[in-house]
Structures are given as C-alpha cells and as structure tokens.
Amino acid sequence: MTTVEPTSSTTAAAALLDPEFLKSLRSQMLSFARLQLNDDQQAEDAVQEALAGALKNAASFNRQAALKTWVFSILKNKITDSLRSKYREQEHMLAEADACKNGEELDDQLFNQTGHWHAEERPVEWNAPTRLVHERQFWAVFDACLNHLPAKQARVFMMREFLELTSEEICDAASLTVSNLHVLLYRARVQLRECLENNWFTGPMGASS
Amino acid sequence: MMNCREATRLLSEAQDRKLTLAENVELKFHTMMCSGCRNFGKQMSSLRSFMSDYARPEQDDLRK
C-alpha cells in the first residue's frame, strides 16, 4: 500500500488524524521504537508522545520534508530521551567480565597469535553493496543480523548509527568511558560485518547478487 | 608494525573520531599491504551507508 504524503501543515494535521494513515505510521514507528528501547511499554510511550508532539506542532511542518520523515525525527528525539533516563537508572551498563570474555572469543575466532587474520576469516570484497538498498531479501538478512547482536552492543551501535548521537552523548547517556564505547562499537561492527558476509555476500542468498 | 587486529580497531574507531596523523599513516601503510583490512575498511563505510538507508522510514516498505 502506498501512503500519500501531505505537502502542507494543514494536510499534515489532517493526515495525522486520518485513521488509515495513522495506523500505518504508528505501526512503523512502534517497530523502530521497540528495536531500540527493547521495552514494549517504553516504545508505546515514545510513539504516543511523538505523535502528540507532531500533531501539536503540525503548523511547523516543513513541506520540503516528507511527513513520515518529520514525525520520525520527533520519535528519534523521544527515544534518545528515554534511553538517557533508562541508563541513568542503572549504575553501569557494562558487565566487565562478560564483555571481556566475549571480546577474547571474538579475537581468537578472527585473528591468529600474531594478530593477523585467520585465512578463512579474512574479509572478502563485497559485490556492489550500493545496489542492495532495493533488495527486499537483503533487508531481511540485515534485520536478522542486527537482531543477532548482543543487546548492549546493539544498543550503543543503534545510538551511534541510527540515532546518530556523538560518542560523548552516548557515553553520557550510557555511563560509559570513551574507550569502552569504542570497544563495544568495534565488536558490534565486526559481528555485523561477519554476519552479512556469511549470510549474504558469500552465502546462498548473495551468490546471485 | 601494526597487525590486523590493531588495524581493524582503528578502522572502526575512524567512524567515531578523527585519527591522529601517526595512526593514519600507519593504517594507510598496513592497508596497502593487506587486502583483508582494505576490504574491512570499505565494509565499515558500507555498514554506515546501510544504516542510513535502514533509518529512512521510506525503506520500511522494502523491509515488509
């Protein structure tokens, strides 16, 4: 189903009150919020607040942006606020021992004793990665790989790459040191890269791409 | 002499901070010699590009 994008503040408010448009938009917002917050209730709250904020500020909707993009930018801010308060309630999000164990296993799996790639783990060239945005199956694999990341790594990775927070903002929100953050992001990227390579670029799904 | 473990850490960190001149020079030298790390560096950029597409709500229609 293709949703018609409104082009002015009047139609923006009307669209947000249209049950069919609202139902479709709300469902997409919820799936984003759940992935990031990992808490159904908090996701519901963030989406409700974002929609209420969008309706309240419909007059400031800039017709140069798609309505959905504009509403999602409000949702991103709500999610960021939720994450900040969530992490402040916890003393520290890193269980150091677990993180260390996970890192050593990953290192041993990828690198030999001199720190160079094991032959079978050496990254291969990815074929035409820019064409993949139009591949439905690629996004299914990408989603699965993202959801397969350990929770803490996934959360900081999404804060960095999806919410586009700076390192300082993430460290502040998640009570992390910069070096801890870099380690978590490194592990997330290494595992996401590995998962995509094994399941798309050199796997049966990507053999034809 | 930098090894692949150190090179991949720097290639990841380059997404989050500005590397020093010394780090950049050593990394350039290493990736000239190592195809695995050269591919890894390109893939770090690809991941960022995938994530910016992933974050676009319009992409949702493709993911359904």
Short mmCIF file of C-alpha atoms in Angstrom, two decimals:
data_model
loop_
_atom_site.label_atom_id
_atom_site.label_comp_id
_atom_site.label_asym_id
_atom_site.label_seq_id
_atom_site.Cartn_x
_atom_site.Cartn_y
_atom_site.Cartn_z
CA MET A 1 0.00 0.00 0.00
CA THR A 2 1.32 3.43 -0.90
CA THR A 3 0.51 6.22 1.54
CA VAL A 4 0.00 9.67 0.07
CA GLU A 5 2.33 12.23 1.63
CA PRO A 6 0.70 15.52 2.61
CA THR A 7 2.51 18.67 1.49
CA SER A 8 1.44 21.41 3.87
CA SER A 9 0.81 21.97 7.54
CA THR A 10 -2.99 21.83 7.09
CA THR A 11 -2.88 18.50 5.29
CA ALA A 12 -0.20 17.28 7.73
CA ALA A 13 -2.60 17.71 10.62
CA ALA A 14 -5.39 16.12 8.57
CA ALA A 15 -3.18 13.15 7.66
CA LEU A 16 -2.20 12.61 11.29
CA LEU A 17 -5.90 12.44 12.15
CA ASP A 18 -6.67 10.06 9.28
CA PRO A 19 -7.22 6.61 10.88
CA GLU A 20 -5.70 4.63 8.00
CA PHE A 21 -2.59 6.82 7.62
CA LEU A 22 -2.15 6.96 11.39
CA LYS A 23 -2.47 3.18 11.79
CA SER A 24 0.22 2.51 9.16
CA LEU A 25 2.56 5.21 10.51
CA ARG A 26 2.09 4.14 14.14
CA SER A 27 2.88 0.52 13.31
CA GLN A 28 6.17 1.51 11.62
CA MET A 29 7.10 3.83 14.48
CA LEU A 30 6.43 1.09 17.03
CA SER A 31 8.68 -1.40 15.29
CA PHE A 32 11.53 1.16 15.28
CA ALA A 33 10.97 2.13 18.90
CA ARG A 34 10.77 -1.49 20.10
CA LEU A 35 14.01 -2.39 18.36
CA GLN A 36 15.79 0.50 20.03
CA LEU A 37 14.24 0.51 23.50
CA ASN A 38 13.74 -3.24 23.92
CA ASP A 39 10.71 -2.46 26.09
CA ASP A 40 7.15 -2.53 24.74
CA GLN A 41 5.74 -0.08 27.26
CA GLN A 42 8.51 2.47 26.75
CA ALA A 43 8.17 2.07 22.99
CA GLU A 44 4.40 2.71 23.20
CA ASP A 45 5.02 5.79 25.35
CA ALA A 46 7.68 7.19 22.99
CA VAL A 47 5.42 6.71 19.95
CA GLN A 48 2.43 8.29 21.71
CA GLU A 49 4.49 11.30 22.77
CA ALA A 50 6.00 11.67 19.30
CA LEU A 51 2.58 11.57 17.61
CA ALA A 52 1.13 14.01 20.13
CA GLY A 53 4.12 16.32 19.56
CA ALA A 54 3.71 16.06 15.78
CA LEU A 55 0.01 16.91 15.96
CA LYS A 56 0.67 19.82 18.31
CA ASN A 57 3.40 21.21 16.03
CA ALA A 58 1.80 20.38 12.67
CA ALA A 59 1.86 24.08 11.83
CA SER A 60 5.67 23.99 11.77
CA PHE A 61 5.78 21.04 9.34
CA ASN A 62 8.17 21.92 6.53
CA ARG A 63 6.71 20.80 3.22
CA GLN A 64 10.23 20.14 1.89
CA ALA A 65 10.45 17.08 4.13
CA ALA A 66 8.22 14.02 3.92
CA LEU A 67 5.71 13.97 6.76
CA LYS A 68 6.86 10.50 7.80
CA THR A 69 10.49 11.64 7.97
CA TRP A 70 9.49 14.64 10.07
CA VAL A 71 7.44 12.53 12.52
CA PHE A 72 10.30 10.01 12.74
CA SER A 73 12.74 12.78 13.64
CA ILE A 74 10.46 13.66 16.58
CA LEU A 75 10.37 9.96 17.53
CA LYS A 76 14.19 9.77 17.45
CA ASN A 77 14.35 12.60 20.00
CA LYS A 78 11.83 10.83 22.23
CA ILE A 79 13.80 7.57 22.02
CA THR A 80 17.01 9.40 22.89
CA ASP A 81 15.34 10.93 25.96
CA SER A 82 14.03 7.51 27.02
CA LEU A 83 17.45 5.91 26.63
CA ARG A 84 19.09 8.64 28.68
CA SER A 85 16.73 8.22 31.61
CA LYS A 86 16.88 4.43 31.28
CA TYR A 87 20.67 4.32 31.54
CA ARG A 88 20.79 6.85 34.35
CA GLU A 89 18.62 4.49 36.42
CA GLN A 90 21.27 1.82 36.05
CA GLU A 91 24.68 2.26 37.63
CA HIS A 92 26.64 0.87 34.69
CA MET A 93 25.51 -0.95 31.63
CA LEU A 94 28.74 -2.90 31.15
CA ALA A 95 29.25 -6.22 32.86
CA GLU A 96 33.03 -6.06 32.51
CA ALA A 97 33.71 -9.79 32.89
CA ASP A 98 31.16 -10.81 30.26
CA ALA A 99 32.33 -8.11 27.87
CA CYS A 100 35.94 -9.22 28.26
CA LYS A 101 35.11 -12.89 27.67
CA ASN A 102 33.06 -12.04 24.60
CA GLY A 103 35.92 -9.94 23.22
CA GLU A 104 38.58 -12.60 23.73
CA GLU A 105 36.46 -15.22 22.00
CA LEU A 106 35.88 -12.88 19.08
CA ASP A 107 39.61 -12.09 18.83
CA ASP A 108 40.57 -15.78 18.87
CA GLN A 109 37.97 -16.55 16.23
CA LEU A 110 39.21 -13.88 13.81
CA PHE A 111 42.94 -13.46 14.43
CA ASN A 112 45.93 -15.75 14.94
CA GLN A 113 48.52 -15.34 17.70
CA THR A 114 50.38 -12.64 15.80
CA GLY A 115 47.16 -10.64 15.39
CA HIS A 116 46.71 -11.33 11.67
CA TRP A 117 43.58 -12.74 10.04
CA HIS A 118 42.96 -16.47 10.11
CA ALA A 119 42.91 -17.34 6.39
CA GLU A 120 39.23 -18.37 6.41
CA GLU A 121 38.17 -15.21 8.29
CA ARG A 122 39.89 -12.65 6.05
CA PRO A 123 37.24 -10.21 4.70
CA VAL A 124 36.45 -10.62 1.01
CA GLU A 125 35.37 -7.84 -1.33
CA TRP A 126 31.61 -7.17 -1.23
CA ASN A 127 29.94 -7.13 -4.61
CA ALA A 128 28.06 -3.88 -5.45
CA PRO A 129 26.91 -3.05 -1.89
CA THR A 130 25.23 0.20 -3.00
CA ARG A 131 22.68 -1.70 -5.12
CA LEU A 132 21.37 -3.57 -2.10
CA VAL A 133 19.02 -0.86 -0.83
CA HIS A 134 16.46 -2.10 -3.37
CA GLU A 135 16.77 -5.77 -2.39
CA ARG A 136 13.96 -6.91 -0.12
CA GLN A 137 15.81 -10.10 0.82
CA PHE A 138 18.94 -8.17 1.76
CA TRP A 139 17.00 -6.15 4.33
CA ALA A 140 15.57 -9.34 5.83
CA VAL A 141 19.14 -10.63 6.31
CA PHE A 142 20.30 -7.22 7.60
CA ASP A 143 17.45 -7.15 10.14
CA ALA A 144 18.29 -10.67 11.31
CA CYS A 145 21.99 -9.79 11.70
CA LEU A 146 21.15 -6.64 13.70
CA ASN A 147 18.82 -8.58 15.98
CA HIS A 148 21.51 -11.22 16.48
CA LEU A 149 23.94 -8.73 18.08
CA PRO A 150 24.38 -8.94 21.87
CA ALA A 151 21.94 -6.48 23.48
CA LYS A 152 24.49 -3.99 24.86
CA GLN A 153 26.43 -3.84 21.62
CA ALA A 154 23.23 -3.48 19.60
CA ARG A 155 22.04 -0.63 21.77
CA VAL A 156 25.18 1.51 21.55
CA PHE A 157 25.53 0.68 17.85
CA MET A 158 21.96 1.88 17.21
CA MET A 159 22.55 5.00 19.30
CA ARG A 160 25.58 5.78 17.16
CA GLU A 161 24.37 4.78 13.70
CA PHE A 162 20.58 5.08 13.87
CA LEU A 163 20.06 7.92 16.34
CA GLU A 164 23.34 9.49 15.14
CA LEU A 165 24.41 10.52 18.64
CA THR A 166 28.03 11.59 19.14
CA SER A 167 30.43 9.44 21.19
CA GLU A 168 30.20 11.99 24.01
CA GLU A 169 26.39 11.88 24.03
CA ILE A 170 26.37 8.07 24.14
CA CYS A 171 28.97 7.96 26.93
CA ASP A 172 26.90 10.45 28.89
CA ALA A 173 23.64 8.57 28.31
CA ALA A 174 25.04 5.09 28.93
CA SER A 175 27.63 5.84 31.64
CA LEU A 176 30.48 4.53 29.50
CA THR A 177 34.05 5.66 29.07
CA VAL A 178 35.06 6.55 25.51
CA SER A 179 37.38 3.54 25.30
CA ASN A 180 34.60 1.18 26.48
CA LEU A 181 32.29 2.66 23.87
CA HIS A 182 34.87 2.17 21.11
CA VAL A 183 35.32 -1.46 22.15
CA LEU A 184 31.55 -2.10 22.09
CA LEU A 185 31.14 -0.39 18.71
CA TYR A 186 34.10 -2.32 17.30
CA ARG A 187 32.61 -5.66 18.38
CA ALA A 188 29.18 -4.75 17.04
CA ARG A 189 30.62 -3.75 13.65
CA VAL A 190 32.86 -6.82 13.43
CA GLN A 191 29.96 -9.16 14.18
CA LEU A 192 27.52 -7.36 11.88
CA ARG A 193 30.12 -7.42 9.08
CA GLU A 194 30.78 -11.11 9.65
CA CYS A 195 27.07 -11.96 9.71
CA LEU A 196 26.38 -10.08 6.45
CA GLU A 197 29.39 -11.63 4.75
CA ASN A 198 28.45 -15.17 5.78
CA ASN A 199 24.72 -14.86 5.16
CA TRP A 200 24.56 -12.56 2.16
CA PHE A 201 27.78 -11.75 0.34
CA THR A 202 29.27 -15.24 0.31
CA GLY A 203 26.18 -17.18 1.40
CA PRO A 204 23.49 -18.72 -0.82
CA MET A 205 21.36 -15.53 -0.65
CA GLY A 206 24.06 -13.31 -2.10
CA ALA A 207 25.61 -15.68 -4.58
CA SER A 208 23.43 -14.29 -7.34
CA SER A 209 23.84 -10.62 -6.39
CA MET B 1 54.48 -2.76 12.85
CA MET B 2 50.68 -2.75 13.04
CA ASN B 3 48.85 -6.09 12.85
CA CYS B 4 45.33 -6.77 11.52
CA ARG B 5 43.70 -6.76 14.97
CA GLU B 6 45.04 -3.24 15.63
CA ALA B 7 44.22 -2.09 12.09
CA THR B 8 40.57 -3.21 12.33
CA ARG B 9 40.16 -1.44 15.67
CA LEU B 10 41.42 1.79 14.13
CA LEU B 11 39.25 1.33 11.04
CA SER B 12 36.23 1.04 13.33
CA GLU B 13 37.30 3.99 15.51
CA ALA B 14 37.76 6.11 12.38
CA GLN B 15 33.94 6.08 12.18
CA ASP B 16 33.71 7.75 15.60
CA ARG B 17 36.74 10.01 15.99
CA LYS B 18 39.42 11.77 13.97
CA LEU B 19 42.52 9.57 13.84
CA THR B 20 45.90 11.14 14.58
CA LEU B 21 48.35 11.72 11.73
CA ALA B 22 50.58 8.88 13.01
CA GLU B 23 47.61 6.48 13.20
CA ASN B 24 46.53 7.47 9.70
CA VAL B 25 49.97 6.94 8.20
CA GLU B 26 50.45 3.55 9.84
CA LEU B 27 46.94 2.47 8.87
CA LYS B 28 47.44 3.57 5.24
CA PHE B 29 50.68 1.61 5.09
CA HIS B 30 49.06 -1.50 6.58
CA THR B 31 46.01 -1.44 4.29
CA MET B 32 48.23 -1.02 1.22
CA MET B 33 49.78 -4.38 2.07
CA CYS B 34 46.73 -6.20 3.45
CA SER B 35 43.68 -6.89 1.25
CA GLY B 36 41.67 -8.24 4.20
CA CYS B 37 41.97 -4.98 6.14
CA ARG B 38 41.44 -2.96 2.96
CA ASN B 39 38.13 -4.79 2.43
CA PHE B 40 37.30 -4.38 6.13
CA GLY B 41 37.75 -0.60 5.82
CA LYS B 42 35.43 -0.41 2.80
CA GLN B 43 32.89 -2.53 4.65
CA MET B 44 32.88 -0.16 7.64
CA SER B 45 31.76 2.57 5.22
CA SER B 46 29.18 0.22 3.69
CA LEU B 47 27.74 -0.54 7.14
CA ARG B 48 27.28 3.17 7.81
CA SER B 49 25.61 3.60 4.45
CA PHE B 50 23.31 0.60 5.11
CA MET B 51 22.37 2.10 8.48
CA SER B 52 21.47 5.45 6.97
CA ASP B 53 19.20 3.64 4.50
CA TYR B 54 17.85 1.47 7.31
CA ALA B 55 16.95 4.57 9.31
CA ARG B 56 14.88 6.04 6.48
CA PRO B 57 11.21 5.32 7.12
CA GLU B 58 10.66 5.03 3.35
CA GLN B 59 12.83 1.91 3.49
CA ASP B 60 10.19 0.28 5.64
CA ASP B 61 8.14 -0.59 2.59
CA LEU B 62 11.04 -2.69 1.30
CA ARG B 63 11.60 -4.41 4.63
CA LYS B 64 7.99 -5.55 4.91
#
